[in-house]
Tab-separated table of C-alpha atoms and ligand atoms in Angstrom:
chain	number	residue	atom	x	y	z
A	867	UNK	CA	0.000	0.000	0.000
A	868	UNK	CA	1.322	3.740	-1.053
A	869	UNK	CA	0.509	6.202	1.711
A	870	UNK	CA	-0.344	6.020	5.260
A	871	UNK	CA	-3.101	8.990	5.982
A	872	UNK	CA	-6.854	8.835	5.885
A	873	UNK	CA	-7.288	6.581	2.988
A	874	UNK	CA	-4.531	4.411	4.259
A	875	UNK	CA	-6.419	3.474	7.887
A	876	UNK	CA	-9.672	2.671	5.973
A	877	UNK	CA	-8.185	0.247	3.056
A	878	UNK	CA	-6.260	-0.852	5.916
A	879	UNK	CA	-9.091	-1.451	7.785
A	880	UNK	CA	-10.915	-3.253	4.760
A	881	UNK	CA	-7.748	-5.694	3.842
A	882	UNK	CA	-7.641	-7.070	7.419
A	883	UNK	CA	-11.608	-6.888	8.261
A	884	UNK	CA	-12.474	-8.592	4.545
A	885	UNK	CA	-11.486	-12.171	5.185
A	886	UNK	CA	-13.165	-12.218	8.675
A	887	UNK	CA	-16.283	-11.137	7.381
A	888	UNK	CA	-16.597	-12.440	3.818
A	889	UNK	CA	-15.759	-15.633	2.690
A	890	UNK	CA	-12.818	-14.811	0.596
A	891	UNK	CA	-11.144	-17.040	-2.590
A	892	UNK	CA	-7.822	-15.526	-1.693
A	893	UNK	CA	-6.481	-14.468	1.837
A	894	UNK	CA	-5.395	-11.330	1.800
A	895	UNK	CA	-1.752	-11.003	3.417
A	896	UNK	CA	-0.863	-7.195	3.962
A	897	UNK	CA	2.893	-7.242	3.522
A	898	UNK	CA	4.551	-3.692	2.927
A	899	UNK	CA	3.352	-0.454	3.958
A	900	UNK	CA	4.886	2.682	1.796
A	901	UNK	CA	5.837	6.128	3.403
A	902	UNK	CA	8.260	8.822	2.376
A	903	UNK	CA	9.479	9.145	5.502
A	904	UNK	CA	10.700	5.421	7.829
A	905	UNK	CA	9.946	6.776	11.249
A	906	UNK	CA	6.208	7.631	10.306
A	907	UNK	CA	5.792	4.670	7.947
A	908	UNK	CA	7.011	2.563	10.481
A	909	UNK	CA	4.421	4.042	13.223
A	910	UNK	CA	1.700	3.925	10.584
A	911	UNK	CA	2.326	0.387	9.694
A	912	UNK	CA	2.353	-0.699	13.250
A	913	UNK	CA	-0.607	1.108	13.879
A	914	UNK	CA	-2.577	-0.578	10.876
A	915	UNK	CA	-1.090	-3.917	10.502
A	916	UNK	CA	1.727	-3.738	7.877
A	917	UNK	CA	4.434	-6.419	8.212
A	918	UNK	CA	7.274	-4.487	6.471
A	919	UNK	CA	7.837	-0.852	5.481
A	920	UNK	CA	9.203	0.521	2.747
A	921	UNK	CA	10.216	4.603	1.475
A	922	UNK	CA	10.815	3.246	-2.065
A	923	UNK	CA	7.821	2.709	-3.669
A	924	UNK	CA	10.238	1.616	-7.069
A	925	UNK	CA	11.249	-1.349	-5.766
A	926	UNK	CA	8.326	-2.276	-3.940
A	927	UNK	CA	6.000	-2.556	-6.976
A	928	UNK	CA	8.328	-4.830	-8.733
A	929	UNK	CA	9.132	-7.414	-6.077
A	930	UNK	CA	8.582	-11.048	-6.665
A	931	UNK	CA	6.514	-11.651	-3.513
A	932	UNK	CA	3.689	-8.524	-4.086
A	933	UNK	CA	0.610	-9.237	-6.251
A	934	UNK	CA	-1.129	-6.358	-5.859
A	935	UNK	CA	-0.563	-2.729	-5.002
A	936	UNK	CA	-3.612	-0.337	-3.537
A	937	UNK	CA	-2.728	3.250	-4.008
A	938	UNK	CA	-4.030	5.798	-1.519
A	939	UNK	CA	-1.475	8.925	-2.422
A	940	UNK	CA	-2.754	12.145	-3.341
A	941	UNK	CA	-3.939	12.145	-7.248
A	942	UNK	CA	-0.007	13.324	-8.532
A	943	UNK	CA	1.255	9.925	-7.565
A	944	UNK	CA	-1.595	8.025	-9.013
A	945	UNK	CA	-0.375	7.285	-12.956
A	946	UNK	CA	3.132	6.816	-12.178
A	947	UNK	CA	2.479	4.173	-9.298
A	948	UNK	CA	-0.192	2.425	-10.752
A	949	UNK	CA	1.170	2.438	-14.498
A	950	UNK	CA	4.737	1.082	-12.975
A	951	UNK	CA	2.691	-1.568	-11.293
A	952	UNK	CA	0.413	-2.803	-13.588
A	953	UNK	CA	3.967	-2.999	-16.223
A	954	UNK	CA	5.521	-5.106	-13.111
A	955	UNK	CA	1.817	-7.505	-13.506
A	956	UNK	CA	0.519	-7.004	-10.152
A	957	UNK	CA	-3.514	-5.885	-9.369
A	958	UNK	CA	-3.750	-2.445	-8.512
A	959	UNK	CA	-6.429	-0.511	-6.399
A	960	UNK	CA	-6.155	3.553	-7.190
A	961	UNK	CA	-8.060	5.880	-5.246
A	962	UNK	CA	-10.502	8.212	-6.976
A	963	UNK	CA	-10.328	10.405	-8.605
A	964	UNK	CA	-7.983	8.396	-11.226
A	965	UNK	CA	-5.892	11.089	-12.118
A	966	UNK	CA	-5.096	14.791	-12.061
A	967	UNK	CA	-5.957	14.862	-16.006
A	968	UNK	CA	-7.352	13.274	-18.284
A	969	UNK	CA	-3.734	12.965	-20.483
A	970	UNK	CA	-2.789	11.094	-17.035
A	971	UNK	CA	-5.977	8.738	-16.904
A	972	UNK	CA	-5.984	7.668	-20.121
A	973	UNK	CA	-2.355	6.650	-19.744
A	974	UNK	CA	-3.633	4.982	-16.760
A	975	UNK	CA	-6.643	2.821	-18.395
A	976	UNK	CA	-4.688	1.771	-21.648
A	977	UNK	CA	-1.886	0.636	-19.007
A	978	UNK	CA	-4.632	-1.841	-17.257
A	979	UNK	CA	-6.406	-2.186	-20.857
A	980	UNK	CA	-2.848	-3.610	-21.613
A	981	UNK	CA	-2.214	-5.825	-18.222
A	982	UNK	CA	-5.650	-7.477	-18.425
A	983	UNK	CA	-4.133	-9.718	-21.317
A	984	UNK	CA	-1.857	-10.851	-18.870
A	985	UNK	CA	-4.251	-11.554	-15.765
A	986	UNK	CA	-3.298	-8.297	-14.063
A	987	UNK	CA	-6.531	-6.219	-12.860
A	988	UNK	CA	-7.249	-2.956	-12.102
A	989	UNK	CA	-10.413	-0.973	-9.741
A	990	UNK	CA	-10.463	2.733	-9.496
A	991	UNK	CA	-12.014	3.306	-5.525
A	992	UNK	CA	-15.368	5.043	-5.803
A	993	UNK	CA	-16.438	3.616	-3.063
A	994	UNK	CA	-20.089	4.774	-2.503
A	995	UNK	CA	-20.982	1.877	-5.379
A	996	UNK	CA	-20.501	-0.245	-2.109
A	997	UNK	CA	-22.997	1.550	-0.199
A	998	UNK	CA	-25.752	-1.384	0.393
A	999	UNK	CA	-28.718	1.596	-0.347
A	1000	UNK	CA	-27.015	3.039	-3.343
A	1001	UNK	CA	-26.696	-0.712	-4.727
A	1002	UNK	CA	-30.184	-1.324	-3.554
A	1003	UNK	CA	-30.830	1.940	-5.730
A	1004	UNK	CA	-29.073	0.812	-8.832
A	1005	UNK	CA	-31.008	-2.531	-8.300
A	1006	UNK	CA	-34.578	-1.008	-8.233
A	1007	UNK	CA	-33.613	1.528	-10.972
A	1008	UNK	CA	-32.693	-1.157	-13.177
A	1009	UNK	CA	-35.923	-3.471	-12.131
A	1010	UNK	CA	-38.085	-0.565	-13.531
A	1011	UNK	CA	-39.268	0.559	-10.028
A	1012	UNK	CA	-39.362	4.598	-10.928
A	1013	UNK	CA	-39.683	3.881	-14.949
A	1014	UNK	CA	-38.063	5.884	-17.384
A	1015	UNK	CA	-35.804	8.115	-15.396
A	1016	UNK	CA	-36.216	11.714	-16.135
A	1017	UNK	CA	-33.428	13.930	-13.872
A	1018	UNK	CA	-30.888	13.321	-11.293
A	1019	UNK	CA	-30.105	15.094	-8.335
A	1020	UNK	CA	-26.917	14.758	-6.726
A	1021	UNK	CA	-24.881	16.701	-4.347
A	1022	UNK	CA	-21.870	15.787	-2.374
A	1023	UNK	CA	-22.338	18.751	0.445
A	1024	UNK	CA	-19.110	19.374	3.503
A	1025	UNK	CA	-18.152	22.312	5.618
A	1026	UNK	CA	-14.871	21.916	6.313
A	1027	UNK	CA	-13.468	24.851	4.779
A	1028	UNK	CA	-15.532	27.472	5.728
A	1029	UNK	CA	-13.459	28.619	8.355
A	1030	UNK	CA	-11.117	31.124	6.410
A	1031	UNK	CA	-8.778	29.939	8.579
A	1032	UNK	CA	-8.181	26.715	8.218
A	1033	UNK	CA	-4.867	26.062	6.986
A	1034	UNK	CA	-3.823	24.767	3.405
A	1035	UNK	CA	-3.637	21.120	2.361
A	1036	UNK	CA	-2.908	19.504	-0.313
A	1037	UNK	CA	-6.154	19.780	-1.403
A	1038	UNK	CA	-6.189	23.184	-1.917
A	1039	UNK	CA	-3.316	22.446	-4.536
A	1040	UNK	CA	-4.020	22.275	-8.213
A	1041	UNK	CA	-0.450	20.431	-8.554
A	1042	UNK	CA	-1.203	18.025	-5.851
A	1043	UNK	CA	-4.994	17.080	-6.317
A	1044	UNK	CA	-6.087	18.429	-9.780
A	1045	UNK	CA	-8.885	20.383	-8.557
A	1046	UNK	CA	-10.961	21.171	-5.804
A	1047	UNK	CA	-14.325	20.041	-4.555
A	1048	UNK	CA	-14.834	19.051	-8.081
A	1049	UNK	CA	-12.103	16.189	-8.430
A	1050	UNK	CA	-12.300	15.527	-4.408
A	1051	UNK	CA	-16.283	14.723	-3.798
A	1052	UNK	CA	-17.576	15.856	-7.115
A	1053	UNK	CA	-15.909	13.169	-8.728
A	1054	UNK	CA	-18.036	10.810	-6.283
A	1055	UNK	CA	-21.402	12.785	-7.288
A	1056	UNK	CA	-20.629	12.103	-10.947
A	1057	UNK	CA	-20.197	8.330	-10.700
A	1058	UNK	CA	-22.699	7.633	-8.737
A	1059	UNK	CA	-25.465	9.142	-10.700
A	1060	UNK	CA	-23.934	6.953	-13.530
A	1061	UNK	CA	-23.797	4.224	-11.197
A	1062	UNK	CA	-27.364	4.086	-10.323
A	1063	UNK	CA	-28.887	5.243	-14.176
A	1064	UNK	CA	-26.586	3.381	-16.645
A	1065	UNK	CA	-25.919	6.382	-18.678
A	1066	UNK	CA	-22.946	8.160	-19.047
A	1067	UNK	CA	-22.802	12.188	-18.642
A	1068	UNK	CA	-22.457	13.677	-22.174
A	1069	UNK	CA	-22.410	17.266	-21.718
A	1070	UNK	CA	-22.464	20.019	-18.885
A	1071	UNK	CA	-22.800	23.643	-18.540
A	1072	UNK	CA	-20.527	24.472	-15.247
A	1073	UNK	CA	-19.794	26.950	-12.460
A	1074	UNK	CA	-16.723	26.570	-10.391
A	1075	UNK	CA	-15.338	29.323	-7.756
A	1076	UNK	CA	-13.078	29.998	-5.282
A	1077	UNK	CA	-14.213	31.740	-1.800
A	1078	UNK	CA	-10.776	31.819	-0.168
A	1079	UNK	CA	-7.935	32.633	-2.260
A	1080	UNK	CA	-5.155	32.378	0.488
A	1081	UNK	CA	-4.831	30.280	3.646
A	1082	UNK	CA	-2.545	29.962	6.323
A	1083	UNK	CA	0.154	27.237	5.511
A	1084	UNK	CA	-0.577	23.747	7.435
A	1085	UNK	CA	1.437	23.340	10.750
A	1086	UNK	CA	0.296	20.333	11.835
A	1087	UNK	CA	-1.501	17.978	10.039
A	1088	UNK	CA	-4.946	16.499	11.361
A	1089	UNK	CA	-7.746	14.857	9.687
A	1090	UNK	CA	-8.805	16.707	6.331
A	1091	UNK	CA	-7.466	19.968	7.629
A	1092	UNK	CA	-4.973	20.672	10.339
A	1093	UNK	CA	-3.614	23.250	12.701
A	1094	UNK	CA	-2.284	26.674	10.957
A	1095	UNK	CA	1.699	27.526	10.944
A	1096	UNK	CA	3.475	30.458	9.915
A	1097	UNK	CA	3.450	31.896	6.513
A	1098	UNK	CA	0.200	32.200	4.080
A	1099	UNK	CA	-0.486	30.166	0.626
A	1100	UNK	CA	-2.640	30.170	-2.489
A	1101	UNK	CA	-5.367	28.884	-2.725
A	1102	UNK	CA	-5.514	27.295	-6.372
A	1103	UNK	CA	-8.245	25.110	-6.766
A	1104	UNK	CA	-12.869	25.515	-6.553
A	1105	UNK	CA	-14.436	25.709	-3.639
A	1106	UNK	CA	-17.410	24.848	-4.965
A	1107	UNK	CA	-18.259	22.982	-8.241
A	1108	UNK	CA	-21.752	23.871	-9.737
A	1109	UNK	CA	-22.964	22.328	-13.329
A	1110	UNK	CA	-25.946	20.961	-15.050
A	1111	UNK	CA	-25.381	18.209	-17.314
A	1112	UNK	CA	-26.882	15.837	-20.080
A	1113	UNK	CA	-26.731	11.793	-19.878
A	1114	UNK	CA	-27.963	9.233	-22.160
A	1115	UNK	CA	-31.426	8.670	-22.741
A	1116	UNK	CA	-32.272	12.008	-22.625
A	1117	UNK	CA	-31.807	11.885	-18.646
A	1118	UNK	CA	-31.189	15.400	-17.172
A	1119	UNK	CA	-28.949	16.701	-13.933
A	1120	UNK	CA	-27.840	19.099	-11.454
A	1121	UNK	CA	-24.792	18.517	-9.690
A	1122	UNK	CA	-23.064	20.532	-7.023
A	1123	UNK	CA	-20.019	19.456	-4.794
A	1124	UNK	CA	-18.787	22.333	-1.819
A	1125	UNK	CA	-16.565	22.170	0.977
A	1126	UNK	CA	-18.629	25.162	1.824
A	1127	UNK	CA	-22.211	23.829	2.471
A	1128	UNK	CA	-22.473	25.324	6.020
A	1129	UNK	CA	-23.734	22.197	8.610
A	1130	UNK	CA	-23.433	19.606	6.108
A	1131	UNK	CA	-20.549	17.464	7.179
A	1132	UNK	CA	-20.678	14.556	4.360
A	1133	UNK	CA	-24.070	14.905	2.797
A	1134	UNK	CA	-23.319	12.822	-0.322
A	1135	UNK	CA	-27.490	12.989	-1.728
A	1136	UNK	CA	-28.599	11.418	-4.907
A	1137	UNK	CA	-31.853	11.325	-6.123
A	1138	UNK	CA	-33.254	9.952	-9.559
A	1139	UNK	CA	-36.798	10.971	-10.639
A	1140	UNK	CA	-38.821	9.070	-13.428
A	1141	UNK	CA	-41.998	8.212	-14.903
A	1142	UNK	CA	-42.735	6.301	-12.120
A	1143	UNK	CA	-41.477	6.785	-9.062
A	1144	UNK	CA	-38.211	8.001	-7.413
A	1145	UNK	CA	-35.504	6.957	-5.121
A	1146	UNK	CA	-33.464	9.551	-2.559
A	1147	UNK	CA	-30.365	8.513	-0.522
A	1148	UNK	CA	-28.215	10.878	2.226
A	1149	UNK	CA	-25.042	9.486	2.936
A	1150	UNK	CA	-25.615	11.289	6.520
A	1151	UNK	CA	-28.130	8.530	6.890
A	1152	UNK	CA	-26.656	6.078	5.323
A	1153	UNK	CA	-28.694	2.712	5.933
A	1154	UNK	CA	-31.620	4.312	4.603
A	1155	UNK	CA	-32.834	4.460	0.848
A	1156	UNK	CA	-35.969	6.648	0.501
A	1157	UNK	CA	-38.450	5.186	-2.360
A	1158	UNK	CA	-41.506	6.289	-4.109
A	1159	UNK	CA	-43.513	4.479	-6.194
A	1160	UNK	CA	-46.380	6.397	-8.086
A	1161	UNK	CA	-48.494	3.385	-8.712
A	1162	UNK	CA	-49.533	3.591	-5.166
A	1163	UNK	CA	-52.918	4.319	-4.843
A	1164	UNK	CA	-53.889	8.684	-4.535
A	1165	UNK	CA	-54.050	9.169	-1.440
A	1166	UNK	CA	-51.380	7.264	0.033
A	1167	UNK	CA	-48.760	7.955	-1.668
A	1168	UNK	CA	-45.073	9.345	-0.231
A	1169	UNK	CA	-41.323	8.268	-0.063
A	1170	UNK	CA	-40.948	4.876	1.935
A	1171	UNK	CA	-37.777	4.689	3.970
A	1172	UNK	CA	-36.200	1.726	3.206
A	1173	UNK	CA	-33.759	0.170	6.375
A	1174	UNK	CA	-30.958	-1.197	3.931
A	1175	UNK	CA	-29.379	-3.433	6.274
A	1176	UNK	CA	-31.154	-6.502	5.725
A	1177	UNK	CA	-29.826	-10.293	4.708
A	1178	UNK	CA	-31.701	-9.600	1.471
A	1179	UNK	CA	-29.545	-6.581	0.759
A	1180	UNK	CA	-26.089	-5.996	-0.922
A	1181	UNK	CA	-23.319	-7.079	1.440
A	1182	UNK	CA	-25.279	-7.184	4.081
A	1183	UNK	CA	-25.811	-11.024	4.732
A	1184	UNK	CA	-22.024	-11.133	5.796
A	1185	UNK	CA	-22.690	-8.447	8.058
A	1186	UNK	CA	-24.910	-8.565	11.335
A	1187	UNK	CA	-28.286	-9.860	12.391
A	1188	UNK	CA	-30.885	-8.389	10.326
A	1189	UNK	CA	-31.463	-4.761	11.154
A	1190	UNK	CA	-28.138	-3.598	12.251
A	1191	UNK	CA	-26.522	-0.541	10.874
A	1192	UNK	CA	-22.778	-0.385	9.254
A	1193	UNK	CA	-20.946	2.637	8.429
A	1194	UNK	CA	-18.579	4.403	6.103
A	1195	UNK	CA	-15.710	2.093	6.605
A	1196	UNK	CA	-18.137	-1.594	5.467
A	1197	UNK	CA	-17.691	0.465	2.005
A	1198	UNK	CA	-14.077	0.082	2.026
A	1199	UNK	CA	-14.154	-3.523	3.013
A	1200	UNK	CA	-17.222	-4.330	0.280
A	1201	UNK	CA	-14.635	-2.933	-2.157
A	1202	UNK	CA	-11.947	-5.497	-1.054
A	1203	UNK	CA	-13.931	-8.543	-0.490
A	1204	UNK	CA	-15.768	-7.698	-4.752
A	1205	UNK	CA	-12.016	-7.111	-5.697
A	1206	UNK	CA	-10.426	-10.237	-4.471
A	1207	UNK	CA	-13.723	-12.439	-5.780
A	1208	UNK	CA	-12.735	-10.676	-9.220
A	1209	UNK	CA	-9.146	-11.153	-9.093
A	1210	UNK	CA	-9.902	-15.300	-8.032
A	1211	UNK	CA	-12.159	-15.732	-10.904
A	1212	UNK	CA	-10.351	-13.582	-13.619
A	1213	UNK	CA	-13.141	-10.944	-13.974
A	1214	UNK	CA	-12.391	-7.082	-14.394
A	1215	UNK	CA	-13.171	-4.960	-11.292
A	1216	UNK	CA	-15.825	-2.484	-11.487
A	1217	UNK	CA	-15.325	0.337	-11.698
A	1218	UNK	CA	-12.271	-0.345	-14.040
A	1219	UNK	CA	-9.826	2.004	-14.919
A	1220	UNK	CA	-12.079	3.009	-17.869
A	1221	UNK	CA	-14.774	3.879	-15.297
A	1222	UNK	CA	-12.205	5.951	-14.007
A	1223	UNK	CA	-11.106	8.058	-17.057
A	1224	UNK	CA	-14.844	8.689	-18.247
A	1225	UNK	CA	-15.391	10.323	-15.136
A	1226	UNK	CA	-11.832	12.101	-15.562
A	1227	UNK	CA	-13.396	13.178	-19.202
A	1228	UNK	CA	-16.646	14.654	-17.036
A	1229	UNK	CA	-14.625	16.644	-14.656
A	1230	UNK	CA	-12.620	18.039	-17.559
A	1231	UNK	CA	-15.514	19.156	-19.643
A	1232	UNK	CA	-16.952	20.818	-16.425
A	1233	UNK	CA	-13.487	22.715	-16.027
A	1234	UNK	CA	-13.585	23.841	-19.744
A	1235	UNK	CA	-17.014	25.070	-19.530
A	1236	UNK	CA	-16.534	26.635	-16.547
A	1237	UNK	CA	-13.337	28.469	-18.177
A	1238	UNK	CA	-15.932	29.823	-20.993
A	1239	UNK	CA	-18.471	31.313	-18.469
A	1240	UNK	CA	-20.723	27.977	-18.543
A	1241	UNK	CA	-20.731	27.314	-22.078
A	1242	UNK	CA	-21.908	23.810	-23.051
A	1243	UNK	CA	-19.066	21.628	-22.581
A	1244	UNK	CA	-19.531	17.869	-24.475
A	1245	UNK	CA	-17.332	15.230	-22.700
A	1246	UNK	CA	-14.904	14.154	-24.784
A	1247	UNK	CA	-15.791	10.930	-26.767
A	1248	UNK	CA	-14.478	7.346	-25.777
A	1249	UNK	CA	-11.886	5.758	-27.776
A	1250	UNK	CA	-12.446	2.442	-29.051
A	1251	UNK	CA	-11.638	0.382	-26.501
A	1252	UNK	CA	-12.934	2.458	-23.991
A	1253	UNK	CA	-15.873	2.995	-25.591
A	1254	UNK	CA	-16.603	-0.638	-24.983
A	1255	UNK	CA	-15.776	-0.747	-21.603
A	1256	UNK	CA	-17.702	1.711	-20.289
A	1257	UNK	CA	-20.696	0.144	-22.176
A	1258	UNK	CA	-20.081	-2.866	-20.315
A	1259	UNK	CA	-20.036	-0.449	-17.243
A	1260	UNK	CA	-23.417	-0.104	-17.784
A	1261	UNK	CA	-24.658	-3.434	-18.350
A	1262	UNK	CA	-22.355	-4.578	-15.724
A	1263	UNK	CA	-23.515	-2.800	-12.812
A	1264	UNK	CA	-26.195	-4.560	-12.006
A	1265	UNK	CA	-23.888	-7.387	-11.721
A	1266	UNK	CA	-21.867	-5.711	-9.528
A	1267	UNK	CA	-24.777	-4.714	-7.170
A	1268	UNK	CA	-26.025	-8.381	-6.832
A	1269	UNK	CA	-22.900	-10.310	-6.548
A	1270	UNK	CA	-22.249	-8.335	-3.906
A	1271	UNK	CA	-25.015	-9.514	-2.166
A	1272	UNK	CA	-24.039	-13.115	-3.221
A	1273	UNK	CA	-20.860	-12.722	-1.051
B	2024	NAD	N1	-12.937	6.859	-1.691
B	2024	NAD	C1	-13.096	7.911	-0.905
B	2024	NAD	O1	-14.195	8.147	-0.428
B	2024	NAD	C2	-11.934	8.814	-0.594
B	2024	NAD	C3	-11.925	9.575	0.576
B	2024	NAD	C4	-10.812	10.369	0.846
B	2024	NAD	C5	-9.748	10.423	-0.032
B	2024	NAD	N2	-9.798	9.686	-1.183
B	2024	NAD	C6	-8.657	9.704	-2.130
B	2024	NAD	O2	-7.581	8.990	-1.545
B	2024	NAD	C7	-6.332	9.575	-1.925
B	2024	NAD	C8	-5.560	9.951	-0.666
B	2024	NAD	O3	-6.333	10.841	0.129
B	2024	NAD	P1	-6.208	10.889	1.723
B	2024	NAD	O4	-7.409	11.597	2.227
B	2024	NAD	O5	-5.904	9.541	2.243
B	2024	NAD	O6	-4.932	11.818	1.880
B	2024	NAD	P2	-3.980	11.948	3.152
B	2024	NAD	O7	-3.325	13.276	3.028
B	2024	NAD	O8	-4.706	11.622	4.408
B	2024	NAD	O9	-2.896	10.796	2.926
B	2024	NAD	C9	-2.073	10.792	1.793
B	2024	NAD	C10	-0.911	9.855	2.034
B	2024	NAD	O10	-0.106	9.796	0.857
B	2024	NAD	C11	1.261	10.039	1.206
B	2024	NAD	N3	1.894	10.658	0.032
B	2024	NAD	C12	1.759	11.916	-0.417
B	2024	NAD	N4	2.463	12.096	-1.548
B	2024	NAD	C13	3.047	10.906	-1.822
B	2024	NAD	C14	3.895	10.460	-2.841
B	2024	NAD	N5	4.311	11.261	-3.824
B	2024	NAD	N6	4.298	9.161	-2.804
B	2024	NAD	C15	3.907	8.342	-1.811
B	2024	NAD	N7	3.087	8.734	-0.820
B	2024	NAD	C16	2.675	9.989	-0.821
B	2024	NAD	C17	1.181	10.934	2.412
B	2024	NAD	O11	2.372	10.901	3.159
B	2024	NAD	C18	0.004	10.292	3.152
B	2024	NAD	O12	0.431	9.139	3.857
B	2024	NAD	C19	-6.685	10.754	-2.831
B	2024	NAD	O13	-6.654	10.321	-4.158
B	2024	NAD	C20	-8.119	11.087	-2.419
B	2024	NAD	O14	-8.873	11.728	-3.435
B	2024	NAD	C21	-10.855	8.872	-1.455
């Protein structure tokens, strides 16, 4: 594994929780832990169950005794890592977004378009697929349950820069991360409103701005943010990412992602309207998928609150007795127990590396329009070859949603 900090302790958390939960085709052994600096790799690795630790992540990805490599760096480490690894034949796990561009991306997904031949797989982590109630939501979408679906919805809403104050991290660095709320949690908005309709975004007409331009540099590092040291830097990324957009079908959308949404700590909300009926979900209530159904008679119609955390559900049968809540960090752990069931049988992880770079291609278009006062912005087209993949994206999904709940 490549880094140590947030994303580190929940893959972490998912490689050694996986086997004792789900019934696993491969045993997971979690063998060197990558850092930049010994001392802290070697507390981090203690800390999260690493055997060895490394500061060279070079001549980790090529050893002998490593078959896969889960990347959980800041987005300007992604392509190098992951395109070195998958050249060396191990598995690799990037964290979202794929890239800081989509030159980088597509370098990325022709590098695991390439390793496939050879048995070596690649999943980008948008985690929220593994959600049980956004799976569940995918499901009933795909069963008909709201009909033709009309618009989307989705939001991915935190407050945890609105204190002018708080210091700068690297993601408040164009260089480091790309972009701002847009790559961070818009990038989550954006696939999972593909996720759950099957259709790809083809267009958008975007908004993106800055509130703070300049922050106090990070002293000490903590969480997302940190405490403020001496010295001020520039701010270079959005704030806040605002667009409307065009998918397949004729489906419509708003999207917004903020770090600015006042009181809304990690309000990731989706909600897909159709002909007949709708679903809503809140990641701040996670367990819970809200669904109406417009063939109920007048008069008693409404959203039904769905508990998703039944044996029926996705995951969830590996999980506790029937009515017992999980949290963020199950995600992570879904994502490990799906990846090593695809790795044992030979299939390619959703979502792929092709997943990846469409959604790369969305955040792009959104920059570009945004960069031409909101002019309509088409996502670039597929290639060939990824053209096909991300159509089997969309017939895959469903898949995806239900062998989950196999496992
Ligand atoms: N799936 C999700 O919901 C989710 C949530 C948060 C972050 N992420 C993604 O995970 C990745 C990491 O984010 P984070 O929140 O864990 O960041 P973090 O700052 O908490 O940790 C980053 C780690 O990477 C290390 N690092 C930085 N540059 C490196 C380099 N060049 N080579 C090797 N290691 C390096 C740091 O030392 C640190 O250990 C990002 O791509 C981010 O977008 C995904």
């Amino acid at each position: 594994m490549i880094g140590h900090g947030f994303m580190g302790a929940a893959h972490s958390q998912a490689w050694r929780v996986a086997p004792h939960f789900f019934d696993l085709p491969r045993r997971p052994e979690m063998a060197v832990l990558v850092g930049r600096d010994a001392d802290r790799a070697g507390a981090a690795a203690a800390r999260l169950g690493w055997t060895q630790v490394a500061t060279d992540w070079r001549e980790v990805v090529t050893r002998e005794d490593i078959d896969l490599v889960d990347i959980v760096a800041p987005g300007n480490a992604h392509a190098e890592v992951a395109i070195a690894a998958l050249a060396a034949g191990k598995h690799v796990l990037c964290e979202k977004p794929l890239a800081n561009s989509v030159a980088d991306a597509q370098r990325m997904a022709d590098a695991a378009r390439a390793a496939a031949g050879s048995g070596a797989l690649a999943m980008v982590g948008f985690s929220y697929r593994r959600v049980p109630a956004l799976a569940l939501a995918r499901q009933l979408i795909a069963d008909g349950l709201v009909g033709r679906v009309r618009q989307v919805r989705a939001q991915y809403l935190q407050d945890w820069l609105s204190d002018e104050q708080a210091p700068m991290t690297w993601r408040l660095d164009r260089e480091a991360a790309g972009s701002g709320a847009l790559g961070d949690i818009g990038a989550h908005a954006v696939d999972a409103a593909q996720y759950l309709t099957g259709q790809q975004v083809q267009g958008v007409s975007a908004l993106l701005h800055t509130f703070v331009t300049e922050r106090p540099l990070l002293g000490e590092s903590r969480g997302l943010s940190g405490a403020a040291g001496a010295g001020r830097g520039r701010v270079t990324v959005d704030d806040a990412a605002l667009f409307t957009a065009r998918l397949g079908e004729g489906i419509i959308a708003s999207f917004e992602a903020t770090r600015f949404a006042t009181g809304r700590k990690n309000a990731l909300r989706v909600e897909v309207s159709g002909s007949a009926g709708a679903v809503a979900f809140d990641l701040e209530d996670m367990n819970v998928l809200d669904v109406y159904d417009a063939r109920d008679p007048a008069g008693r119609q409404g959203f039904r609150r769905i508990q998703v955390t039944e044996p029926e559900h996705p995951w969830m049968g590996a999980w506790w007795p029937a009515g017992h809540a999980i949290g963020y960090e199950h995600t992570f752990t879904h994502q490990v127990a799906d990846l090593v069931g695809d790795i044992a049988a030979g299939r390619q992880p959703r979502p792929s590396f092709d997943d990846g770079l469409q959604v790369q291609r969305v955040l792009d278009a959104v920059e570009r329009s945004a960069g031409e006062r909101g002019a309509w912005a088409p996502v670039e087209a597929a290639g060939e070859a990824a053209g096909e993949a991300a159509g089997e994206a969309a017939d895959g999904a469903t898949d995806e949603a239900s062998g989950g709940a196999a496992r």
